[in-house]
Every structure is written in structure tokens, then in C-alpha cells.
XYZ file of C-alpha atoms in Angstrom:
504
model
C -4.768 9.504 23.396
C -6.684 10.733 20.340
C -4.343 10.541 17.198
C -5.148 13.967 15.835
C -2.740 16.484 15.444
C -4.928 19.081 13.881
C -3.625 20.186 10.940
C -6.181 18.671 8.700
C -9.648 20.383 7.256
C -9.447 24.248 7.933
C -7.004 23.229 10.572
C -4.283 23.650 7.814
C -6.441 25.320 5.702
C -5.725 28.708 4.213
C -5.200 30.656 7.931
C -3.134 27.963 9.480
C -0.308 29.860 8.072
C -1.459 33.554 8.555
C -0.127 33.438 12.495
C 3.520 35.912 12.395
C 6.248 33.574 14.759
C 7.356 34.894 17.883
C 9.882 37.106 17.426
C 13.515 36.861 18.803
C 13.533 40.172 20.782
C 10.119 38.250 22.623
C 11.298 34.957 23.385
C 13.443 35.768 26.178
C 10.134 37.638 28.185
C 8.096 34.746 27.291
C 10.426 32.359 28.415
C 10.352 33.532 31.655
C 6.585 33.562 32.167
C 6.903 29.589 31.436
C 9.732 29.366 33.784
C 9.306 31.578 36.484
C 5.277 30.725 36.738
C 4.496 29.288 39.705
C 2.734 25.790 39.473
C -0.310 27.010 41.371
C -1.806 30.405 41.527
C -4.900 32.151 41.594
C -6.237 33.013 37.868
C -5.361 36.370 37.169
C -7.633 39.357 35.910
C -9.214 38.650 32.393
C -7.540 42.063 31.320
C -4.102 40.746 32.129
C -4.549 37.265 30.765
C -5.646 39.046 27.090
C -2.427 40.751 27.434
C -0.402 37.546 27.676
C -1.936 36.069 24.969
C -1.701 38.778 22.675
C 2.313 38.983 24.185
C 2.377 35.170 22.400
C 0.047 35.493 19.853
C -0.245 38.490 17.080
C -4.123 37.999 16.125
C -3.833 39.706 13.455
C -3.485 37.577 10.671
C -1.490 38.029 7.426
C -2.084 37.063 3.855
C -0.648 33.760 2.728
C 3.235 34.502 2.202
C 4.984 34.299 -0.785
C 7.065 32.021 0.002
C 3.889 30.040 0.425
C 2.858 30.805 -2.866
C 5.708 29.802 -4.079
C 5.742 26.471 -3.023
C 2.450 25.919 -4.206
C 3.278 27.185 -7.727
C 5.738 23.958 -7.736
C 3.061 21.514 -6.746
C 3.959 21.296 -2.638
C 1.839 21.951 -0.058
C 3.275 23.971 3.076
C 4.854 21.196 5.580
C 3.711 19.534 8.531
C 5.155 17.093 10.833
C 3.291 15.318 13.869
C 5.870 14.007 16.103
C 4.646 11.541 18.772
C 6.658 12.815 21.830
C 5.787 9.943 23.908
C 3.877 6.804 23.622
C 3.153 6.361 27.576
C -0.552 7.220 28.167
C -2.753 7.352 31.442
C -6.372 6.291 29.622
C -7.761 3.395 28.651
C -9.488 3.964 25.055
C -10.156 0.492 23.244
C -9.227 2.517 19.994
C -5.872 3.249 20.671
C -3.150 0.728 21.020
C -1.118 2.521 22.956
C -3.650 1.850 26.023
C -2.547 1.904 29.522
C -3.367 -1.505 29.981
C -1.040 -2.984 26.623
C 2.090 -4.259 27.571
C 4.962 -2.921 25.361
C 8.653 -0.568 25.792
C 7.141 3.072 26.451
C 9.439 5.091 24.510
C 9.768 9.184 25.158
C 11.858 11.537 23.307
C 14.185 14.010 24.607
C 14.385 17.555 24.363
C 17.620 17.657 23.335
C 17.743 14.992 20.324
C 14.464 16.712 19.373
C 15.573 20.965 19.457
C 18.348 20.538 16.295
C 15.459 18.737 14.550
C 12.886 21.154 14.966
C 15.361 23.969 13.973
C 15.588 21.628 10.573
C 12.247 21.389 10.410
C 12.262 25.150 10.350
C 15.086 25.754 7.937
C 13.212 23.604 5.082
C 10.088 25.275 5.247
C 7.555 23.028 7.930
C 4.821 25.587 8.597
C 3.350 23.100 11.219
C 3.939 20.987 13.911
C 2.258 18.860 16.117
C 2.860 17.459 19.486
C 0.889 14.216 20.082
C 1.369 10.746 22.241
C 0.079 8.993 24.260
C -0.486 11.406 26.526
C 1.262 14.576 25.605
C 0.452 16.851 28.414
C 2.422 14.117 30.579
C 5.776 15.852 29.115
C 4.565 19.391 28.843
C 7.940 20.382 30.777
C 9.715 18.801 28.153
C 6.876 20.013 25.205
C 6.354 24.127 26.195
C 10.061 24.761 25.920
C 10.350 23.022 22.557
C 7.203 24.685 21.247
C 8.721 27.986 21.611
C 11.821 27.255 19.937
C 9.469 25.811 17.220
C 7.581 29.412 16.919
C 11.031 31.305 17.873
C 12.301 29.208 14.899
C 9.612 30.624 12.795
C 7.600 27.251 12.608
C 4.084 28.990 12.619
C 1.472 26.728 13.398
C 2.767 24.854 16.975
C -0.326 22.468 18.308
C -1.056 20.029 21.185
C -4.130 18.604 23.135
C -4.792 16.178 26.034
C -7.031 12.946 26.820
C -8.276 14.966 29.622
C -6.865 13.160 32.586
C -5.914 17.112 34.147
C -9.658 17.549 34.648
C -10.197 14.659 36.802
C -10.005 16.230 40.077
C -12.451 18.872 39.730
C -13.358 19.022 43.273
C -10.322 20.000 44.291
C -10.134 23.663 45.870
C -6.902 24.218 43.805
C -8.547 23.235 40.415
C -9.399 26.538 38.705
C -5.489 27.599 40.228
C -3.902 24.525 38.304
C -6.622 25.289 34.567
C -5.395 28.671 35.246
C -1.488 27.478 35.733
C -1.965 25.022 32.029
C -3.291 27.638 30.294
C -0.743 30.317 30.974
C 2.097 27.909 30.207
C 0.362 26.619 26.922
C -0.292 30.265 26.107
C 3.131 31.730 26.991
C 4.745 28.381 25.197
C 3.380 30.029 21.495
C 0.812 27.193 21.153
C -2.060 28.064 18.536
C -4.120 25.410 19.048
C -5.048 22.737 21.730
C -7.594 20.002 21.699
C -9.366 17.854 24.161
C -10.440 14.667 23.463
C -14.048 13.596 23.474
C -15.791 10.430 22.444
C -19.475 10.078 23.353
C -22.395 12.539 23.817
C -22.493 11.125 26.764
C -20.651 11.743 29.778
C -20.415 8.166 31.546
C -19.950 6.472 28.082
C -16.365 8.667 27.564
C -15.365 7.921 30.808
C -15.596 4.348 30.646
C -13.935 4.810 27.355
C -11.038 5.890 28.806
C -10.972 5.286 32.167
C -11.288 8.466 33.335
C -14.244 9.112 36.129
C -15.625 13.206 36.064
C -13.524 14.379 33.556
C -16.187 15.710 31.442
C -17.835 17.581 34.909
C -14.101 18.783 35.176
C -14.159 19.801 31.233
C -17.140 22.040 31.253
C -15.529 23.732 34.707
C -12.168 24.367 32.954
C -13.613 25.609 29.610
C -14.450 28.655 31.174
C -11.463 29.498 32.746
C -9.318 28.869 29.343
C -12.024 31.257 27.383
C -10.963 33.981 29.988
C -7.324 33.591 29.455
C -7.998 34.011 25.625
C -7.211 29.965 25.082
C -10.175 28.524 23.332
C -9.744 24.638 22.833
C -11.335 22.221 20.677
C -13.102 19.322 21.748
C -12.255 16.373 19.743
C -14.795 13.418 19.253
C -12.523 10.350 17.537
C -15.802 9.183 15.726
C -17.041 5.285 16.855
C -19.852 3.428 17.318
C -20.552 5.168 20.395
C -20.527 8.980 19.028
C -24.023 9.926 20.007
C -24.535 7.972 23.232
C -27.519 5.958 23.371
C -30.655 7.291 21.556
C -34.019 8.653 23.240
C -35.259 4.929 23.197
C -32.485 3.776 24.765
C -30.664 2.123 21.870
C -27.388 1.107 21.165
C -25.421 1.775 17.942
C -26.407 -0.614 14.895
C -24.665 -3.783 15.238
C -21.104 -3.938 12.732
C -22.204 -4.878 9.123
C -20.673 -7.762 7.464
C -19.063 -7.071 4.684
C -19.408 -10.439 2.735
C -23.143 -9.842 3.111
C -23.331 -6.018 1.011
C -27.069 -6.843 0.413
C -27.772 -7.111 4.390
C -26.796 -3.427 4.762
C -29.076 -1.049 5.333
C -28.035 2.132 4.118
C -30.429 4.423 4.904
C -31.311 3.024 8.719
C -27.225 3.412 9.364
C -27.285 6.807 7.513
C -30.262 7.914 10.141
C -28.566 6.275 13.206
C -25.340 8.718 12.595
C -27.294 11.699 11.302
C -28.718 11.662 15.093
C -25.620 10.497 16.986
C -23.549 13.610 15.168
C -26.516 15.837 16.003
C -26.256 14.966 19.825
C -22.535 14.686 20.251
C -22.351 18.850 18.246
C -25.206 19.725 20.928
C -23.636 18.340 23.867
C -20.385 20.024 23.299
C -21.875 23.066 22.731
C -23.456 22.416 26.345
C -20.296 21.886 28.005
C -18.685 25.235 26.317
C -16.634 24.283 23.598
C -16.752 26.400 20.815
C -14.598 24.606 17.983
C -14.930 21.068 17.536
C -13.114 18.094 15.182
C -13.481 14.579 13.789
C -11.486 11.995 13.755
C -12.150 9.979 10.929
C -12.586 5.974 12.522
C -9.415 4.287 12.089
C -8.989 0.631 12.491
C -6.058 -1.607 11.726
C -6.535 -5.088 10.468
C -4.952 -8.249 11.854
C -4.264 -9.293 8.260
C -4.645 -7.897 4.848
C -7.246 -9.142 2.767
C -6.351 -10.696 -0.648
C -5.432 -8.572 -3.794
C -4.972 -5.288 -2.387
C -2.007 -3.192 -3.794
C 0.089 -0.400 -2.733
C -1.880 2.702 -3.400
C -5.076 1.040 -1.280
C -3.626 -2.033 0.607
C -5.523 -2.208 4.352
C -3.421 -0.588 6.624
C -2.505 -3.967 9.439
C -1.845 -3.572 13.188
C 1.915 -4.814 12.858
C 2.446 -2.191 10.074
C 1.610 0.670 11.743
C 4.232 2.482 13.254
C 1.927 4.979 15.008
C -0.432 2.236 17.629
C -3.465 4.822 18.051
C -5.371 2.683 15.696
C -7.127 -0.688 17.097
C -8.972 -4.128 15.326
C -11.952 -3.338 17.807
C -15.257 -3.021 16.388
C -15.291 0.224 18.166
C -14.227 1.972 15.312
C -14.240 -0.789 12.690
C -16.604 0.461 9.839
C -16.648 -1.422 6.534
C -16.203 0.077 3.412
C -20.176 0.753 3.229
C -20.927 2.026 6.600
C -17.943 4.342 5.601
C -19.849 5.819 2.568
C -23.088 6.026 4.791
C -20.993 7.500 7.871
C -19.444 10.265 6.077
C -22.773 11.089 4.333
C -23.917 11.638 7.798
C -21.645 13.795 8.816
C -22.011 15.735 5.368
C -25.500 16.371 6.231
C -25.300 17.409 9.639
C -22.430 19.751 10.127
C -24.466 22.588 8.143
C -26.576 22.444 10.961
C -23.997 23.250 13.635
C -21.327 25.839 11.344
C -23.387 29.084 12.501
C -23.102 28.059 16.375
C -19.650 26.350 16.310
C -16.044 26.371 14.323
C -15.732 22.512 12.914
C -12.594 21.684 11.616
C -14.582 19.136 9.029
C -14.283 20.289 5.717
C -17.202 19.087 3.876
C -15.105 18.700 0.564
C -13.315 16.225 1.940
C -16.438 14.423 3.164
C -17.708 14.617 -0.253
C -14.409 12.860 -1.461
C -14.931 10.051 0.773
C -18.381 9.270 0.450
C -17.526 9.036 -2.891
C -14.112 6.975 -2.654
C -16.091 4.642 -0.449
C -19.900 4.872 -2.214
C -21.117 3.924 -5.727
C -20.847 7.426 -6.482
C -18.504 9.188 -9.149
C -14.898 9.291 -8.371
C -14.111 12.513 -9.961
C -11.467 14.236 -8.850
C -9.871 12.318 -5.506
C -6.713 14.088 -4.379
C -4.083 11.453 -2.868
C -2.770 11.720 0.344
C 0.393 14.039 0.763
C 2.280 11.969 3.177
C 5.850 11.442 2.557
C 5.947 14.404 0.390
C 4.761 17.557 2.358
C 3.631 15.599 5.711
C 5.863 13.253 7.773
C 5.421 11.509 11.325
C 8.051 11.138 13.411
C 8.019 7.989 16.319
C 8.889 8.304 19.711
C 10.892 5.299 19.477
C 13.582 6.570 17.442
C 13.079 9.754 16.513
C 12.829 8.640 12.736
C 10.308 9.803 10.042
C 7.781 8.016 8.546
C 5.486 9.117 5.847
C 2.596 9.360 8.238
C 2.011 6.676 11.237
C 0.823 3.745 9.190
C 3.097 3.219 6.745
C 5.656 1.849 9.451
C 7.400 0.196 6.858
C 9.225 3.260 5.120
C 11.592 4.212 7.564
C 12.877 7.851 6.267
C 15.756 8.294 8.706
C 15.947 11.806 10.339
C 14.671 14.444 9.524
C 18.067 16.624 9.395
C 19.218 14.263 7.173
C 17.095 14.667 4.465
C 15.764 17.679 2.368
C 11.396 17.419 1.598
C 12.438 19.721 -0.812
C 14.464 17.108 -2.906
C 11.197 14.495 -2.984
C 10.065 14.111 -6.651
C 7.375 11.317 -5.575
C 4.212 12.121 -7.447
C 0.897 11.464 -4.583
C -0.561 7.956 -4.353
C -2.127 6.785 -1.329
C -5.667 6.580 -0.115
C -5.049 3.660 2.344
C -6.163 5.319 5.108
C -8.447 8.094 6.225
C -6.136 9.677 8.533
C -7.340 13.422 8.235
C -5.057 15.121 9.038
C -2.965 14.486 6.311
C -6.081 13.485 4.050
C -7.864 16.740 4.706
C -5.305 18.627 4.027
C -4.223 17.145 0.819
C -7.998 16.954 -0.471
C -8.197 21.179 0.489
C -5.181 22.082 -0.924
C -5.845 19.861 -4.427
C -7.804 22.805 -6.389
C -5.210 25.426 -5.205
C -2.232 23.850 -6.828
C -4.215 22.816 -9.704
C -4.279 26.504 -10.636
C -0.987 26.609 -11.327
C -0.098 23.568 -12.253
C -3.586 22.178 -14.045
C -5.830 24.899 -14.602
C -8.179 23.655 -17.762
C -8.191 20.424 -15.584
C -9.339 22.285 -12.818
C -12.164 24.550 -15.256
C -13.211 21.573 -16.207
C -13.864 19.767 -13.021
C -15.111 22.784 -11.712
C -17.926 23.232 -14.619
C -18.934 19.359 -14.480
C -18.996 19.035 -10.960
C -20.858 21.552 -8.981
C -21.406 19.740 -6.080
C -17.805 19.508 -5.219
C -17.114 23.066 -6.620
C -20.059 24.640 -4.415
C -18.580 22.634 -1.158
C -15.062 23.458 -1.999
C -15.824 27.454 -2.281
C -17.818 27.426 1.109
C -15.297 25.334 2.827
C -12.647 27.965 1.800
C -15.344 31.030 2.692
C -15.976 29.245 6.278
C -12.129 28.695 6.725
C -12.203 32.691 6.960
C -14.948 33.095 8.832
C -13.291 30.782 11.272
C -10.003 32.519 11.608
C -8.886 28.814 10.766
C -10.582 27.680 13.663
C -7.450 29.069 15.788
C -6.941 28.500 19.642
C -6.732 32.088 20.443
C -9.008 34.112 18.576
C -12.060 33.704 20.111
C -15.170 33.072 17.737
C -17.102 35.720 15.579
C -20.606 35.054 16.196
C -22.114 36.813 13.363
C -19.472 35.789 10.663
C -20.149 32.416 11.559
C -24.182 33.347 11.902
C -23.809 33.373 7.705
C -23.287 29.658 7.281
C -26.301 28.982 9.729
C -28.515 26.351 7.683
C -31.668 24.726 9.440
C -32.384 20.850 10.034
C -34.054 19.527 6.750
C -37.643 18.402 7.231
C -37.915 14.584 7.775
């Protein structure tokens, strides 16, 4: 299972928390369209469907609260937790450790341990939450209920996604019945959001990946019965070596650099390579139907840390992390310089792509990296937010964690402890985890006005690269409607941030 949880870049950017919650007086009627629904049934007419998601969803959005404001005027961001409902999974991605063929204790939480937290979680302020795994959608019983006691609760932001496995059996004359069935339930359960995980521009690549034969056929047949009942997911590519398939000559991805040999990279070849691999992997999705699309940032856990690294950057290692969708496999093992040169791909290409499709990527937060990982300047790197306004709770225990890979800061429960009362001032850029990086990188500038504005003048006037990206990031966010699940896209708002290929 993919480890994002969504509520980095525009994700949890400004309109993440414009969504009202449920109200009381609704969650009885919507409770019974998730119980009483029949497992299989023939996908009703487009005009009802709109109706049920507009029964669960209010599209229209509202200004940032001030409540939100508030928060933000004393230096916190509004909270997020991903909690890792199970770690059992049905795929067989070399990325992730939690791989159906790795022999561990599958752990699974229960409903009832998790409901008082969530209500917590809602009483001290989390605006977010996500559901991940493993395999999530292999508890939705357990998951839909708890999602609507999240939005009931007032939690506004409730997410999920899948590895695909549900779209296997395409072929199957009961297959549009059982896309119709998923979506109602995710619909009726107050979810915002829902990805689907993709890895390769090419089809047979992904589903060696994971082990999962025709799911992409099965993807593109499902896509459009989710657009007609108003559910619009998000395909989402966990970058690798892999990302664009093979090129139109038939090659392979550059072999891994070694990084005791910085003068045997070449920068501008690997920059190329991923320039084209992003290129196909934004057109093929847009082939299959997706309109909204993410990136995982590459995440790879090291067997060992090297020597001399110290808290605030020490390599995250495999026995550390507490959250196993991380692997040693050069898959997704990038060194510090095809880092720099990866994200500068990316930088480049997702102008290309913003006027057709909603990417999550915030470009800002590229630009951070490039330069955290590049010879470039370091102006201005916001730390990660984890432990402070973002926590990750295991399916082991139940216990949080300031994200999954700092496994060694066990936090206890979440009832038992108020965010509120943290006074720990941001540190950490171990990891590239975006959705707690993102987030903490968009939401930088905004609390700088009230808490450093000449700092922020200043940074702003020096460095107008980052200011120009921040601004449009923030403008796009809008256009986007925060790149939600079920507000379907605005063409010609997104038409505006339509820029063409540069010339070679």
C-alpha cells in the first residue's frame, strides 16, 4: 500500500479545511445508506447519485475559520493525524515493507479502541484524518463507520485510498454493480478524498509491482463509474525508478548513482531521464481518466546510518521506522544528488500538466528540496511539523508517533495528551515524507505573517523565485477546490495555469 495519506501540498492546503462536517440532524440518514446498502446493485441514475453526494458533502466551500486563524496567529498549523488502521496488505510492492510476502504479526485496530480517540482528536482541534495500511479498503466495514463519526465529530477533512486490488476482476458481469456499491459507501461514509495507487506509466510494469494482474484495465473501467456518482479519485504514482515505464527506445531507468563517486553523476542526463518519465506517467493517467493526481516523494530506509549524522537530519533506518511502507530497495533509493535532479524534474514538468489535471505537488515545496538537496541557496527551509501539528498513529498499538519514521518517540495515546500543550519549536528534515513536509513548507509564509513578518518581507523581496512559486501554488490551490474528491474539476479555472513544453 502507498504510504500517502493526502494531506500534504494543496491536499492540506488552504481548502482542505473549507468542507462544513456533517451535521448531527444528517448522520442518522446517512448512516443508513451505509448500512442498509445492499453489497451489489445496479448503479443508480447520475441525477440520484449527485444527490447523495451533495446529502454527504456541502460543495460549497467556506472561508478559512477563525478558529483556524487563530491557531495560526500562535504559530500551529491546523492538525492532522494518519492512522494506519491495519498493516495486512494483499500486493506485493518492493517499496513497502509491509509486503504480502514479509513475514511479521499483522496487527489491525478496532473500531471501538479507535471511536473515543477520534472524538479526541476532534475535541483538540485535528482538522484531518487519514485512513491508511496496508491495505485499507480490506477494513472498510470497520473504516466507513468511523469516518462518519470523524465528520459527525466535526473532523473536516476524512481521507482514504486503495492499492487497487477491487479492480482486479474487471470481467466480471457484477463489476460496475460492486464500483457502484464502493463508491456509494465511501460517499455516504463523509469521505473527501480517495486515492488509488499507481506506479508506472505502464500498465504491466505496476502490475508486476504489486502483484496485481488487470488492475489498471479494471481502473480506467471504474473511473467512470465513480465520476458519475460525483466521487472523483486521485491516482497516486509513489515516484521510483520505474515512473515513466520504459522510454521510446526501449530503455530502462539510469542505473542508481554512487554516492562516493559525486563526480560520476550526470546531472543533466538524470534530470532528462525524469523530465520524460513524469511527462508519460501525467499523460497516461490522464488516458485512463483520472483527473487529480499526487507524488509520493521516494522514500527509502537504510540498513544502517551513515557516520556523523545528527538529530535534525540523521538517515531515517529500516528498524527505526515505525511505519514499514518504506524499503532499502534501489527501487526508490535515490542519493542525495539524484534527489536534487529528481525534484528539479518534477519542478519543470508539472506546469505542463496543471491546465489539464489537479496535482497535489506544490511546486514550493519542490523548490525547497531541490534546494535542501542541490548546491543551491538554502533560504528559507521550513522544518517538518511532525510531533507538533501532525502525528501517526500504528496499528500495533494504537500509540502516536510524530510521523511513521521516528519509531523511536513513542507519544502514548492520543486522549492522553493535549497538541495544544507542545512548546517544541520545528526541527526535522530527515525525511521527505510529504505529507507532513508539504504541508509544513505551504503553511511556513502564512504563519510568518503573524509571527515574522519583516522576516517574511524580506525573504519575499530577495527571493522571487520562491515568492512567485509560493503565490501560484496558493492561486492553483483555489482553482483546484483543494484538489477535493467530490467537486469535480473546473476546466477553465484550471485552463489559466496551462504553460507549454519548453523548446529543447
Amino acid at each position: 500500500m502507498s504510504r500517502y495519506s493526502g494531506i500534504g501540498q494543496t491536499a492540506f492546503g488552504p481548502l482542505d479545511y473549507t468542507f462544513s462536517p456533517v451535521s448531527r440532524k444528517d448522520m442518522p440518514r446517512l448512516h443508513s445508506r451505509v448500512t442498509a446498502a445492499p453489497r451489489h446493485r445496479h448503479m443508480p441514475r447520475a441525477s440520484s447519485l449527485t444527490m447523495t453526494a451533495h446529502a454527504a458533502h456541502p460543495k460549497s466551500p467556506r472561508p478559512v475559520t477563525l478558529s483556524d486563524l487563530g491557531r495560526l496567529a500562535r504559530g500551529r498549523i491546523p492538525g492532522q493525524v494518519v492512522i494506519q488502521y491495519t498493516d495486512r496488505c494483499n500486493a506485493s510492492c518492493v517499496q513497502c515493507g509491509m509486503r504480502t510476502g514479509n513475514r511479521f504479526k499483522r496487527s489491525t485496530l478496532r473500531p471501538d479502541f479507535l471511536a473515543p480517540q477520534i472524538e479526541a482528536m476532534a475535541a483538540r482541534g485535528v482538522a484531518a484524518i487519514s485512513f491508511t495500511g496496508g491495505e485499507p479498503l480490506l477494513c472498510l466495514d470497520d473504516i466507513a463507520p468511523l469516518a462518519r463519526r470523524a465528520r459527525e465529530a466535526g473532523i473536516r477533512y476524512v481521507r482514504t485510498g486503495t492499492n487497487g486490488f477491487y479492480f482486479r476482476d474487471h470481467e466480471r458481469p457484477d463489476f460496475a454493480a460492486r464500483v457502484a456499491s464502493l463508491a456509494d459507501t465511501l460517499l455516504a461514509s463523509g469521505f473527501n478524498a480517495f486515492w488509488i495507487s499507481l506506479d508506472s506509466a505502464e500498465a504491466d510494469l505496476h502490475e508486476a509491482n504489486r502483484g496485481l494482474p488487470g488492475v489498471v484495465r479494471g481502473i480506467a473501467k471504474a473511473l467512470p463509474i465513480f465520476h458519475a456518482h460525483g466521487l472523483y479519485p486521485a491516482a497516486n504514482l509513489g515516484i521510483n525508478r520505474h515512473t515513466g515505464g520504459r522510454t521510446p527506445d526501449g530503455d530502462d531507468a539510469p542505473p542508481p548513482h554512487d554516492p562516493h563517486r559525486p563526480d560520476a553523476f550526470a546531472a543533466a542526463a538524470f534530470t532528462a531521464h525524469f523530465q520524460g518519465a513524469f511527462r508519460r506517467f501525467y499523460t497516461f493517467v490522464e488516458s485512463l481518466g483520472f483527473t487529480t493526481v499526487n507524488a509520493c516523494y521516494p522514500m527509502s530506509a537504510e540498513e544502517s546510518p551513515p557516520p556523523g549524522d545528527d538529530k535534525a537530519t540523521a538517515t531515517v533506518t529500516a528498524a527505526e521506522a515505525v511505519y514499514a511502507a518504506t524499503s532499502a530497495d534501489d527501487f526508490i533509493r535515490f542519493s542525495r544528488q539524484e534527489k536534487a535532479a529528481l525534484f528539479a524534474a518534477l519542478f519543470e514538468v508539472i506546469p505542463e500538466y496543471r491546465g489539464r489535471l489537479r496535482i497535489f505537488t506544490p511546486r514550493s515545496s519542490l523548490l525547497s528540496l531541490m534546494r535542501h538537496y542541490g548546491d543551491g541557496p538554502q533560504n528559507g527551509h521550513y522544518p517538518c511539523r511532525g510531533g507538533i501539528d501532525f502525528f501517526f498513529m500504528d496499528a500495533a498499538r494504537g500509540h502516536i508517533f510524530p510521523c511513521g519514521y521516528r519509531g523511536g518517540e513513542d507519544m502514548g495515546l492520543f486522549s492522553d495528551f493535549d497538541p495544544a500543550r507542545i512548546a517544541a519549536t520545528p526541527f526535522c528534515d530527515r525525511c521527505d515524507w510529504e505529507c507532513f513536509r508539504d504541508p509544513s513548507e505551504l503553511f511556513g509564509p502564512v504563519m510568518d505573517v503573524f509571527s515574522r513578518p519583516l522576516s517574511l518581507a524580506k525573504r519575499f523581496l530577495t527571493d522571487a523565485m520562491y515568492r512567485r512559486t509560493w503565490i501560484e501554488d496558493m492561486r492553483y490551490a483555489l482553482a483546484c477546490d483543494g484538489c477535493s474528491a467530490v467537486i469535480p474539476p473546473h476546466p477553465a479555472r484550471l485552463a489559466r495555469f496551462a504553460r507549454p513544453k519548453p523548446s529543447a
